[in-house]
PDB file of C-alpha atoms in Angstrom:
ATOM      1  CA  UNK A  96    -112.970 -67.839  67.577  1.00 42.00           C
ATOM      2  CA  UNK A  97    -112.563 -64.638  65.502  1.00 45.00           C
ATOM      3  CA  UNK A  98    -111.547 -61.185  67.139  1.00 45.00           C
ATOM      4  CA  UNK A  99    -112.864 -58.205  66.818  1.00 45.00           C
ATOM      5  CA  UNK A 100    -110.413 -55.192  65.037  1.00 43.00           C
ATOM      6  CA  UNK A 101    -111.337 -52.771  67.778  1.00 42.00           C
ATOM      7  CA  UNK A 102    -109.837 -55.358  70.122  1.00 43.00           C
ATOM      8  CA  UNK A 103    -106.577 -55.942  68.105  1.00 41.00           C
ATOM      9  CA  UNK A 104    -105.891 -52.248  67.891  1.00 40.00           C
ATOM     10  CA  UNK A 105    -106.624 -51.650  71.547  1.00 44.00           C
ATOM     11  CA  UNK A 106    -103.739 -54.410  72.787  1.00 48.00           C
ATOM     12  CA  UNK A 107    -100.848 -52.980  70.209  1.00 48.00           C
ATOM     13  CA  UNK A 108     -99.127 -51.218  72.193  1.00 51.00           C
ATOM     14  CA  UNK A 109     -98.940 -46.726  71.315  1.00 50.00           C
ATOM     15  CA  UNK A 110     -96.099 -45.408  68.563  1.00 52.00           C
ATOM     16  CA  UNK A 111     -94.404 -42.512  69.606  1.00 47.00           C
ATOM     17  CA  UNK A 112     -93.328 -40.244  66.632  1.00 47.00           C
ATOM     18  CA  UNK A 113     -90.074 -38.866  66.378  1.00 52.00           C
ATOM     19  CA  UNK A 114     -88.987 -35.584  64.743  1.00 49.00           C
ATOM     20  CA  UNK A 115     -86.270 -35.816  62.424  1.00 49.00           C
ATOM     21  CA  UNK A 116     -82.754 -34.537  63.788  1.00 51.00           C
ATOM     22  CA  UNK A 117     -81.073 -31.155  62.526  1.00 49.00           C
ATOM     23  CA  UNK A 118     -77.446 -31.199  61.506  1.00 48.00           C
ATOM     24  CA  UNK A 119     -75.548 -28.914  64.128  1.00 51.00           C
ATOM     25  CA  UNK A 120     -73.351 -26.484  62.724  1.00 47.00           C
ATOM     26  CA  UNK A 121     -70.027 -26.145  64.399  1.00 47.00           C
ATOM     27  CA  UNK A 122     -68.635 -23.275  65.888  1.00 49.00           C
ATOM     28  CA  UNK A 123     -66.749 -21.090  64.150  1.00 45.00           C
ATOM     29  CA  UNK A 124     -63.988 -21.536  66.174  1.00 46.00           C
ATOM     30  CA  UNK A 125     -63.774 -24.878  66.292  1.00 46.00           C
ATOM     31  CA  UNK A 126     -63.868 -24.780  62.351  1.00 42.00           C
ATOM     32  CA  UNK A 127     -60.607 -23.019  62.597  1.00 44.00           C
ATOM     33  CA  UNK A 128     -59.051 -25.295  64.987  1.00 42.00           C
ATOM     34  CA  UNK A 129     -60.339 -28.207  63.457  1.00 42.00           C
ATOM     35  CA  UNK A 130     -57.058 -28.676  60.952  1.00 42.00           C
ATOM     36  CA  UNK A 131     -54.746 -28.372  63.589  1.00 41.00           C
ATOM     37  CA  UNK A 132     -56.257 -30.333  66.522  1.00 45.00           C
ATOM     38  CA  UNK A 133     -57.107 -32.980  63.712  1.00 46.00           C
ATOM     39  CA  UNK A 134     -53.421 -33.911  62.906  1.00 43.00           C
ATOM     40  CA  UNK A 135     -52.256 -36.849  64.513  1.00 45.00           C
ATOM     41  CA  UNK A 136     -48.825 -36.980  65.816  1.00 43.00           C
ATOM     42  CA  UNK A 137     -48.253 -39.700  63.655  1.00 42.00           C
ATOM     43  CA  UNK A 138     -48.037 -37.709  60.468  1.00 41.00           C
ATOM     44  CA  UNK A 139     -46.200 -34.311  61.549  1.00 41.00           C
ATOM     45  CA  UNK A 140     -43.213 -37.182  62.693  1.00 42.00           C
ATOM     46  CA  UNK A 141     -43.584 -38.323  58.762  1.00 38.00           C
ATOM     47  CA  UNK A 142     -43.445 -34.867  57.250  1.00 41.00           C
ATOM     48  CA  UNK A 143     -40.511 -34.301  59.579  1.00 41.00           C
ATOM     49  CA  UNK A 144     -38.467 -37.628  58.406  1.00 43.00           C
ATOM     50  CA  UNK A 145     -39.413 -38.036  55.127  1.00 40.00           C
ATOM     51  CA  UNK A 146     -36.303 -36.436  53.051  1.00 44.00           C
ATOM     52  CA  UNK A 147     -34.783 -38.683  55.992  1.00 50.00           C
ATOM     53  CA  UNK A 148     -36.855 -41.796  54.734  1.00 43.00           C
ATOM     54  CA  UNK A 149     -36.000 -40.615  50.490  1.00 40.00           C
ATOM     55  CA  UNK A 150     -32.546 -40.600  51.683  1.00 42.00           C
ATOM     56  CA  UNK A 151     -31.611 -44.109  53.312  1.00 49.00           C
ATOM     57  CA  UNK A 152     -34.106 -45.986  51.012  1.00 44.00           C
ATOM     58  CA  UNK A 153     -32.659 -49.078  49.482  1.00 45.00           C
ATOM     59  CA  UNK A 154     -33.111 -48.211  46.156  1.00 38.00           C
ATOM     60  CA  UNK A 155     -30.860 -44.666  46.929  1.00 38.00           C
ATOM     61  CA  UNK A 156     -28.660 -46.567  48.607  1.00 44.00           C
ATOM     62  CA  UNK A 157     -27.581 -49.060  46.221  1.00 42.00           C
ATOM     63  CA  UNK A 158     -27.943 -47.161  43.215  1.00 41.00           C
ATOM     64  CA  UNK A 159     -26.031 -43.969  44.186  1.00 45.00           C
ATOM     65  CA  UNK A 160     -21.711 -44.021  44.414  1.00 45.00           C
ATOM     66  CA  UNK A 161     -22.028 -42.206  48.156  1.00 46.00           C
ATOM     67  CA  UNK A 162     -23.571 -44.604  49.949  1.00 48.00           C
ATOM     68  CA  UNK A 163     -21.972 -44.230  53.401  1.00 52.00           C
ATOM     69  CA  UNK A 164     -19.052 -42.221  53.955  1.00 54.00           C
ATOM     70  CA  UNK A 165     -19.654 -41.328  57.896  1.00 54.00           C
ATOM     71  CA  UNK A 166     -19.827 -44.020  60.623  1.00 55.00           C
ATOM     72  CA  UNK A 167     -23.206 -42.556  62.394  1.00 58.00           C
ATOM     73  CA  UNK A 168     -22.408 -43.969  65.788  1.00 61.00           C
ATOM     74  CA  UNK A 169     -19.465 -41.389  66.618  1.00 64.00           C
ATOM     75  CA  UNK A 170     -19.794 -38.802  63.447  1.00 63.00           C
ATOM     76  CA  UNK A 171     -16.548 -39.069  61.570  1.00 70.00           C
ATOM     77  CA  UNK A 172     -15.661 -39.928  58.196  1.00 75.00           C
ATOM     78  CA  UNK A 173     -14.500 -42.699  56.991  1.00 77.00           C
ATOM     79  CA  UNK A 174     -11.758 -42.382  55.176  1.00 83.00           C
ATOM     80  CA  UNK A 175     -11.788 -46.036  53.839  1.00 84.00           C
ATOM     81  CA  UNK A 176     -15.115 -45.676  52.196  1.00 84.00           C
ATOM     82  CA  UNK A 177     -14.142 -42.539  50.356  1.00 87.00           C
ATOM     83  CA  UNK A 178     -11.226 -44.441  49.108  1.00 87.00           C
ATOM     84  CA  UNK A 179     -14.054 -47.294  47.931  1.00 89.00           C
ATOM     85  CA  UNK A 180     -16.318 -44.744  46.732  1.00 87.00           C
ATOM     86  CA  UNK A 181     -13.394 -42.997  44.349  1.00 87.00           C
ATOM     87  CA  UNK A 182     -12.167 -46.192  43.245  1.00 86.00           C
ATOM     88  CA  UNK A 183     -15.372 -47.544  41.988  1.00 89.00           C
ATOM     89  CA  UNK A 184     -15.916 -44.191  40.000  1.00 88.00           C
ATOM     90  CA  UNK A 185     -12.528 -44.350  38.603  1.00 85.00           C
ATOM     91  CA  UNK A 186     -13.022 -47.919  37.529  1.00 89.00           C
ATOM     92  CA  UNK A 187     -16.431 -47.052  35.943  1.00 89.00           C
ATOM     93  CA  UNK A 188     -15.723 -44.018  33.856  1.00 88.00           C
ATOM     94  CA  UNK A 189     -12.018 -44.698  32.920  1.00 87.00           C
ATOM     95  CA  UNK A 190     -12.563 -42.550  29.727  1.00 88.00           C
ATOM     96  CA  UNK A 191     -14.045 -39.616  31.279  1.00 87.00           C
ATOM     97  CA  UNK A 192     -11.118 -39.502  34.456  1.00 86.00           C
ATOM     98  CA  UNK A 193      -8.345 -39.978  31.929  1.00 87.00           C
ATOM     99  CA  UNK A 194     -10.163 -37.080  29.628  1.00 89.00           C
ATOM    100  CA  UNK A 195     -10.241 -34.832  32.722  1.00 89.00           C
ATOM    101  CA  UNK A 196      -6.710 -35.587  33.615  1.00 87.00           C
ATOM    102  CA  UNK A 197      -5.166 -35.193  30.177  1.00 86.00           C
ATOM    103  CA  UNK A 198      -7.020 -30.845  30.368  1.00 86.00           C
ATOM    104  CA  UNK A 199      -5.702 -30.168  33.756  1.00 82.00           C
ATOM    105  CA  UNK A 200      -2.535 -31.473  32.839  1.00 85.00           C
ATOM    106  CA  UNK A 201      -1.780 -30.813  29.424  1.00 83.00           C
ATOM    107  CA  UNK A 202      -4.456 -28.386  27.585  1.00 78.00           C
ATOM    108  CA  UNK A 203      -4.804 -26.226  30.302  1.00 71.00           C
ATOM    109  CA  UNK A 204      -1.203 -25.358  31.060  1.00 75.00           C
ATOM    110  CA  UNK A 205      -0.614 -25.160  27.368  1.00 72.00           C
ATOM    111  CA  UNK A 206      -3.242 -23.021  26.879  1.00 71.00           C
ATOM    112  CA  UNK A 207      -2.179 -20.523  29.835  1.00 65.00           C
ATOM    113  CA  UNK A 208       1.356 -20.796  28.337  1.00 59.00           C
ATOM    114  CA  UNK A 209       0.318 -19.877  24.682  1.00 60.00           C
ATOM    115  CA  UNK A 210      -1.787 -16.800  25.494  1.00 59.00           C
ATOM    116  CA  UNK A 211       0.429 -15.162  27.863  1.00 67.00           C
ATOM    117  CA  UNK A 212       2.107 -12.396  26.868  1.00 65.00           C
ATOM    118  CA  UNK A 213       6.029 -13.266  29.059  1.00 81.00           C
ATOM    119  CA  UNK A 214       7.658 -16.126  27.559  1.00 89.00           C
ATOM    120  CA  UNK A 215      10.523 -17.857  27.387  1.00 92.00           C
ATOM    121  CA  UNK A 216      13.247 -17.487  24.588  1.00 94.00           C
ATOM    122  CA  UNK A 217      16.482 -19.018  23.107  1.00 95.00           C
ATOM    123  CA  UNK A 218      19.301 -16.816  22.561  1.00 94.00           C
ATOM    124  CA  UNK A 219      19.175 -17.273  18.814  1.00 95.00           C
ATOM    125  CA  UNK A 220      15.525 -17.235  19.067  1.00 95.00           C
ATOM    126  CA  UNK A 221      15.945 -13.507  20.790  1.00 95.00           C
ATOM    127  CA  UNK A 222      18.734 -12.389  17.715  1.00 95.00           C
ATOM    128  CA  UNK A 223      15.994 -13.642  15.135  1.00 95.00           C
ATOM    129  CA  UNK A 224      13.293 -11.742  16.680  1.00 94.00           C
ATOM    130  CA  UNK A 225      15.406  -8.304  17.111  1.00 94.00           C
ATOM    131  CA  UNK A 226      16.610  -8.893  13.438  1.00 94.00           C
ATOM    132  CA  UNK A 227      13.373  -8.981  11.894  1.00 94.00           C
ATOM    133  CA  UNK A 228      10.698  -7.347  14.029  1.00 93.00           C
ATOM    134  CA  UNK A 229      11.084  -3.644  14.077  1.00 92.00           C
ATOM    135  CA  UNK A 230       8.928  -3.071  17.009  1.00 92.00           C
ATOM    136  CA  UNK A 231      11.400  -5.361  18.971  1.00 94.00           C
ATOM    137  CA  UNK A 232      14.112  -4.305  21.486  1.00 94.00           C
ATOM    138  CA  UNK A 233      16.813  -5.698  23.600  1.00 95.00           C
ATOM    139  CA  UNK A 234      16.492  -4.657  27.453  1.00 95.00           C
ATOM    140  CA  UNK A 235      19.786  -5.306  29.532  1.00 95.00           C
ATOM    141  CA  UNK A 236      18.777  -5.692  33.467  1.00 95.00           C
ATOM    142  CA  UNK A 237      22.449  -6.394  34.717  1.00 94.00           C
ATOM    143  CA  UNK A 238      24.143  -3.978  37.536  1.00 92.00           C
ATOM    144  CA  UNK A 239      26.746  -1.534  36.525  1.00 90.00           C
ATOM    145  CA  UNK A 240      29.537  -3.804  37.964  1.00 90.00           C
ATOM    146  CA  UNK A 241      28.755  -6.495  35.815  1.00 90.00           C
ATOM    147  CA  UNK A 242      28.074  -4.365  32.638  1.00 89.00           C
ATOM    148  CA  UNK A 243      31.382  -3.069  33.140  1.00 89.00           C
ATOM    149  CA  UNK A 244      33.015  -6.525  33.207  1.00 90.00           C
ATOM    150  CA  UNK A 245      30.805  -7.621  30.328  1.00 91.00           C
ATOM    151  CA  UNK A 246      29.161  -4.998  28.006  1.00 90.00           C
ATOM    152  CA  UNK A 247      25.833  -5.301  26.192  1.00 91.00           C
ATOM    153  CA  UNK A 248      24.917  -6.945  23.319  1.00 91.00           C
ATOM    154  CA  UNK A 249      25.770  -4.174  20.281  1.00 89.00           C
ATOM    155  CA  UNK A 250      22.448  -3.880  17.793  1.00 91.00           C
ATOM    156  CA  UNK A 251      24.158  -1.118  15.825  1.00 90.00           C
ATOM    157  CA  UNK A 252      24.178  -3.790  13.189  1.00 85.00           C
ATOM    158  CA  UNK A 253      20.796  -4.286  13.143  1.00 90.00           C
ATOM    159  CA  UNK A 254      20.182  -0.111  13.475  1.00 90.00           C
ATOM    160  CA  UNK A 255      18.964  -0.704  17.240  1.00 92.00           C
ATOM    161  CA  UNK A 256      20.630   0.186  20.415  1.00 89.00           C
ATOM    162  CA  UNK A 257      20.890  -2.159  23.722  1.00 91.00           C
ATOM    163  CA  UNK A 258      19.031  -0.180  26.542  1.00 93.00           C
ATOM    164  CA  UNK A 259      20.278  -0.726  29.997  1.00 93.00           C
ATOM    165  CA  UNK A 260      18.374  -0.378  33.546  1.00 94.00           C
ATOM    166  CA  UNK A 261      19.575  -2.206  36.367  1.00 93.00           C
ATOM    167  CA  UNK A 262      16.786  -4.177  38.048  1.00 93.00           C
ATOM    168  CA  UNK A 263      15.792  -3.274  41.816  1.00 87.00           C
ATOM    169  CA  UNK A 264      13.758  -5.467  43.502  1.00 87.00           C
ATOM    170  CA  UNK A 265      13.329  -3.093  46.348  1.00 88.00           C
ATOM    171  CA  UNK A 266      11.897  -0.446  43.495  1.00 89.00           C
ATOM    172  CA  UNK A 267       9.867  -2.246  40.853  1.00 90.00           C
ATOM    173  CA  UNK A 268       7.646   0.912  40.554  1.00 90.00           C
ATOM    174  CA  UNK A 269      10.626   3.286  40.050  1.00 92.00           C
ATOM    175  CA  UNK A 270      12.686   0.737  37.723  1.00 93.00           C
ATOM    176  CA  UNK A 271       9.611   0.029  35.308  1.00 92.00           C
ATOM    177  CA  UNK A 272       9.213   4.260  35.347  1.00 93.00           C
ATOM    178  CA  UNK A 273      13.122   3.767  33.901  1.00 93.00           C
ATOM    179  CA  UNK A 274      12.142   1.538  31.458  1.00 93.00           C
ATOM    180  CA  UNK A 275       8.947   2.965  29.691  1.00 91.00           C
ATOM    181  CA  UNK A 276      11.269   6.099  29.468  1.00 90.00           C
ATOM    182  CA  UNK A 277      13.847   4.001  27.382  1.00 89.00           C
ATOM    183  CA  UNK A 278      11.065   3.606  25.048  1.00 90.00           C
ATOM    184  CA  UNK A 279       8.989   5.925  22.887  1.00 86.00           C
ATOM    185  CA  UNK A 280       6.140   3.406  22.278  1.00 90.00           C
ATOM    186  CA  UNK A 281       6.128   0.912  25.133  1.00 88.00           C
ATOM    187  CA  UNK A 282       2.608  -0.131  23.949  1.00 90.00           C
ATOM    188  CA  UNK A 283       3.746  -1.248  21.119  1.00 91.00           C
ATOM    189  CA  UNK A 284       7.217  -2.534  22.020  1.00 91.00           C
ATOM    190  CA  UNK A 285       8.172  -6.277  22.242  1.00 93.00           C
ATOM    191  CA  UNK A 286      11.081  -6.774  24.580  1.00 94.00           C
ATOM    192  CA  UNK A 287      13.727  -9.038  24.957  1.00 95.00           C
ATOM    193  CA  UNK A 288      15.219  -9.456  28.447  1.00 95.00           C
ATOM    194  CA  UNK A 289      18.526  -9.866  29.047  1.00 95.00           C
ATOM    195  CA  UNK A 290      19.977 -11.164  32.421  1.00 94.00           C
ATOM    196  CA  UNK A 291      23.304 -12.477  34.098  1.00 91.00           C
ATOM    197  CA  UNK A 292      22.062 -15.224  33.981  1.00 87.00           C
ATOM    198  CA  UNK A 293      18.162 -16.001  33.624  1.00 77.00           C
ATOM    199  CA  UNK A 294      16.968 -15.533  37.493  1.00 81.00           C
ATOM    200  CA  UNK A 295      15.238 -11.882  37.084  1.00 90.00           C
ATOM    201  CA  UNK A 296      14.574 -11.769  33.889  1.00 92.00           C
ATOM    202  CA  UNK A 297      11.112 -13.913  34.249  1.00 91.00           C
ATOM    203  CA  UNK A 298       9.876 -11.524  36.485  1.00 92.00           C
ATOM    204  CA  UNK A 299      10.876  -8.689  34.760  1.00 93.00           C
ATOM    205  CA  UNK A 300       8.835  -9.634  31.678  1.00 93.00           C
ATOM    206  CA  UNK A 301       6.230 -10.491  33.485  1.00 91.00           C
ATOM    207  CA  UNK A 302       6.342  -6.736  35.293  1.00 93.00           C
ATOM    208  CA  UNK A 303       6.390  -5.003  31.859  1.00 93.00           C
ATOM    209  CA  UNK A 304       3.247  -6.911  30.554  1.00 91.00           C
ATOM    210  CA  UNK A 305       1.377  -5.976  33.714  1.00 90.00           C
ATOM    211  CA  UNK A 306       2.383  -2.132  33.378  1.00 91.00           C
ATOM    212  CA  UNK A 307       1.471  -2.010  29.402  1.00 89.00           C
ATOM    213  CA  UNK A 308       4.173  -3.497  27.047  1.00 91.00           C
ATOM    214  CA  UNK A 309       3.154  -5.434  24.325  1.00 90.00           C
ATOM    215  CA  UNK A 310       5.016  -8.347  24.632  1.00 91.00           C
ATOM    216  CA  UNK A 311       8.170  -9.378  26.785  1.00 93.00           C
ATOM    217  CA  UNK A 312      10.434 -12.538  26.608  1.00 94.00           C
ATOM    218  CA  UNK A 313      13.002 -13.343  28.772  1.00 94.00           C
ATOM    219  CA  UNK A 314      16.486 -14.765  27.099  1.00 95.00           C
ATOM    220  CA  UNK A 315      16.758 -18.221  28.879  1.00 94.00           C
ATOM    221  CA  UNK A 316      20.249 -18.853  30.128  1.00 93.00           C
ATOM    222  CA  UNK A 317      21.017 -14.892  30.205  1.00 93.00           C
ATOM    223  CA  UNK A 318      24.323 -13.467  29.074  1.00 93.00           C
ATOM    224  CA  UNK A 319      26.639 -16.418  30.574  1.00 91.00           C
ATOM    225  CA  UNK A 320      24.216 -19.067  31.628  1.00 91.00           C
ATOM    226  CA  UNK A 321      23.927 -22.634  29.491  1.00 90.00           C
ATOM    227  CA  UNK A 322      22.960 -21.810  25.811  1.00 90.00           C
ATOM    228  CA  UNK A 323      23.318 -17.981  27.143  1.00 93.00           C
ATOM    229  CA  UNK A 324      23.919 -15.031  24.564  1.00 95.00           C
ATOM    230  CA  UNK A 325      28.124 -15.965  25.205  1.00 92.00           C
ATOM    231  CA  UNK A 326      27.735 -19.833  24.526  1.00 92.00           C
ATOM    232  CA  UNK A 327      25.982 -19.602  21.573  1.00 93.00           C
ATOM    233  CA  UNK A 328      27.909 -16.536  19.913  1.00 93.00           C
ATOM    234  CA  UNK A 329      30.977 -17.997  18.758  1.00 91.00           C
ATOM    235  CA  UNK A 330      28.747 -20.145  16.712  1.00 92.00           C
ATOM    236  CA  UNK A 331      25.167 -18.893  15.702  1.00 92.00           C
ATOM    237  CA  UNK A 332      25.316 -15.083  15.771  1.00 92.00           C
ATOM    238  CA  UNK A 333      27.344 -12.569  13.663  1.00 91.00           C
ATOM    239  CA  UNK A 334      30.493 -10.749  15.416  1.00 91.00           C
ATOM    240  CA  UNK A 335      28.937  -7.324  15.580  1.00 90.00           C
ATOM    241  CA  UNK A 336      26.444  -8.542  18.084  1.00 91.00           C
ATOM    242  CA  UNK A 337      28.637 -10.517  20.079  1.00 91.00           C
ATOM    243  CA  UNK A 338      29.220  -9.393  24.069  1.00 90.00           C
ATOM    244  CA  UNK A 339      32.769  -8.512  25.076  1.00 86.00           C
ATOM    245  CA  UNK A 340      34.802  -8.159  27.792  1.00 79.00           C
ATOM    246  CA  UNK A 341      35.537  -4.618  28.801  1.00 62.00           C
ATOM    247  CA  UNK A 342      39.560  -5.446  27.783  1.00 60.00           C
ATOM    248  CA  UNK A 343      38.157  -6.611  24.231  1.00 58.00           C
ATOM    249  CA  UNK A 344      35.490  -3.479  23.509  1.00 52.00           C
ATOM    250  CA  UNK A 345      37.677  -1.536  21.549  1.00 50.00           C
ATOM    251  CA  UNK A 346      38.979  -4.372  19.271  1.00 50.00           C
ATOM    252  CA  UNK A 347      35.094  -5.064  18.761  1.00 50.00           C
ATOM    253  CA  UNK A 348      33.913  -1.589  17.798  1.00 50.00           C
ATOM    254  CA  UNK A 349      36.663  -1.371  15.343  1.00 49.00           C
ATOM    255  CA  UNK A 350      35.599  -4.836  13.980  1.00 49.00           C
ATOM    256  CA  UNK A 351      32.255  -4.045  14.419  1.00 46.00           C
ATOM    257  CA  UNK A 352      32.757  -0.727  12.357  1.00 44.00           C
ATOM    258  CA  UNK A 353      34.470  -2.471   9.264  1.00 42.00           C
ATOM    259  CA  UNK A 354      31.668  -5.709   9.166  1.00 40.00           C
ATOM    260  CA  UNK A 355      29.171  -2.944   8.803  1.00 40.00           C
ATOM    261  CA  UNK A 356      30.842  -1.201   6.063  1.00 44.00           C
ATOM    262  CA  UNK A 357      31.639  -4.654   4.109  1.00 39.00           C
ATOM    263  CA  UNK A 358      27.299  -5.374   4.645  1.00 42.00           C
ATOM    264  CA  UNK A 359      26.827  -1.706   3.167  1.00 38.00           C
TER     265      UNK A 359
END
């Protein structure tokens, strides 16, 4: 039994159409709170820990010579790991550790020692220098009492004179005034220091490079100290430049006076 169309279309039951849906725009101000209400707790603890996280990785931690040199329970240091730590480095650069050690403790003092202007001298070191540098002098730092027991060294033989200023320790300012006005050129004046013995002289040379001399050396051993100007005189250094007693001074200036004429 066939049906009519009119039939079918009257049973279907009606289509409702629908309009299509417009995309709402946000607010403005929720657009500009959107970034921060949108991040998660979650990653502002990551950004927060992450040099934390680069830090104690594994790969950090067994590849680099610090691993763990505070116990992070109570906060100190342990001692015993920094012990580890500097052994292993020692044991794995033994060249560059012995390298370092051998400039701190032989190229660099050298060094200082070379390029400072105060050194040390022998005794026959200090006659050598007076004797053939004319720009050299001989500075005598003893007291009066002990000059007068022991005179200076006489350069008359080498056409120089001895100059003598008692050192003060109280009045360093007032004894190097003394001694640039024993000098016409301190500038250009190397000076050899002369001492009792060799205990002020070091610092004595080292005051007269500081206030403008040229150079400065101070005699080790002094006038009567081991391998001092009297222990070596009998020996290495001519009689007219030898130090005498005040009892003996005359007998030396006469002998002094007829060794000069016989080198004339």
């Amino acid at each position: 039994m066939m049906t009519s169309l009119p039939t079918i279309l009257a049973s279907s039951p009606p289509r409702t159409l629908r309009k299509p849906s417009t995309p709402q725009t946000p607010n403005s101000d929720q657009t500009r709170t959107a970034p921060l209400n949108n991040i998660s707790p979650s990653k502002t603890h990551l950004c927060l820990t992450l040099p934390q996280t680069i830090l104690c990785s594994p790969v950090l931690a067994s590849t680099s010579p610090f691993t763990s040199i505070s116990d992070q329970s109570t906060g100190k240091i342990d001692l015993e790991s920094i012990l580890i730590t500097i052994d292993n480095f020692f044991n794995k650069y033994p060249f560059f550790v012995a390298g370092c050690t051998f400039i701190y403790l032989v190229v660099y003092p050298a060094a200082i020692f070379y390029l400072r202007k105060y050194k040390p001298i022998t005794a026959i070191n200090a006659f050598r220098k007076l004797k053939s540098q004319p720009d050299s002098q001989l500075l005598d730092i003893r007291d009066d009492k002990t000059l007068a027991s022991l005179a200076s060294p006489s350069l008359k033989f080498l056409g120089k004179s001895s100059v003598q200023v008692p050192y003060s320790e109280e009045d360093e300012s007032g004894f190097v005034k003394r001694v640039k006005g024993g000098f016409s050129d301190p500038e250009n004046t190397l000076v050899c220091v002369l001492d009792n013995f060799d205990g002020n002289s070091m610092k004595v040379a080292e005051l007269l490079v500081e206030n403008g001399f040229k150079e400065a050396y101070y005699i080790k051993g002094g006038a009567r100290g081991k391998n001092g100007w009297l222990a070596i005189q009998e020996e290495l250094l001519p009689p007219p430049v030898h130090m005498y007693t005040a009892k003996n001074a005359k007998s030396s200036s006469n002998n002094e006076s007829s060794i000069v004429g016989t080198e004339n």
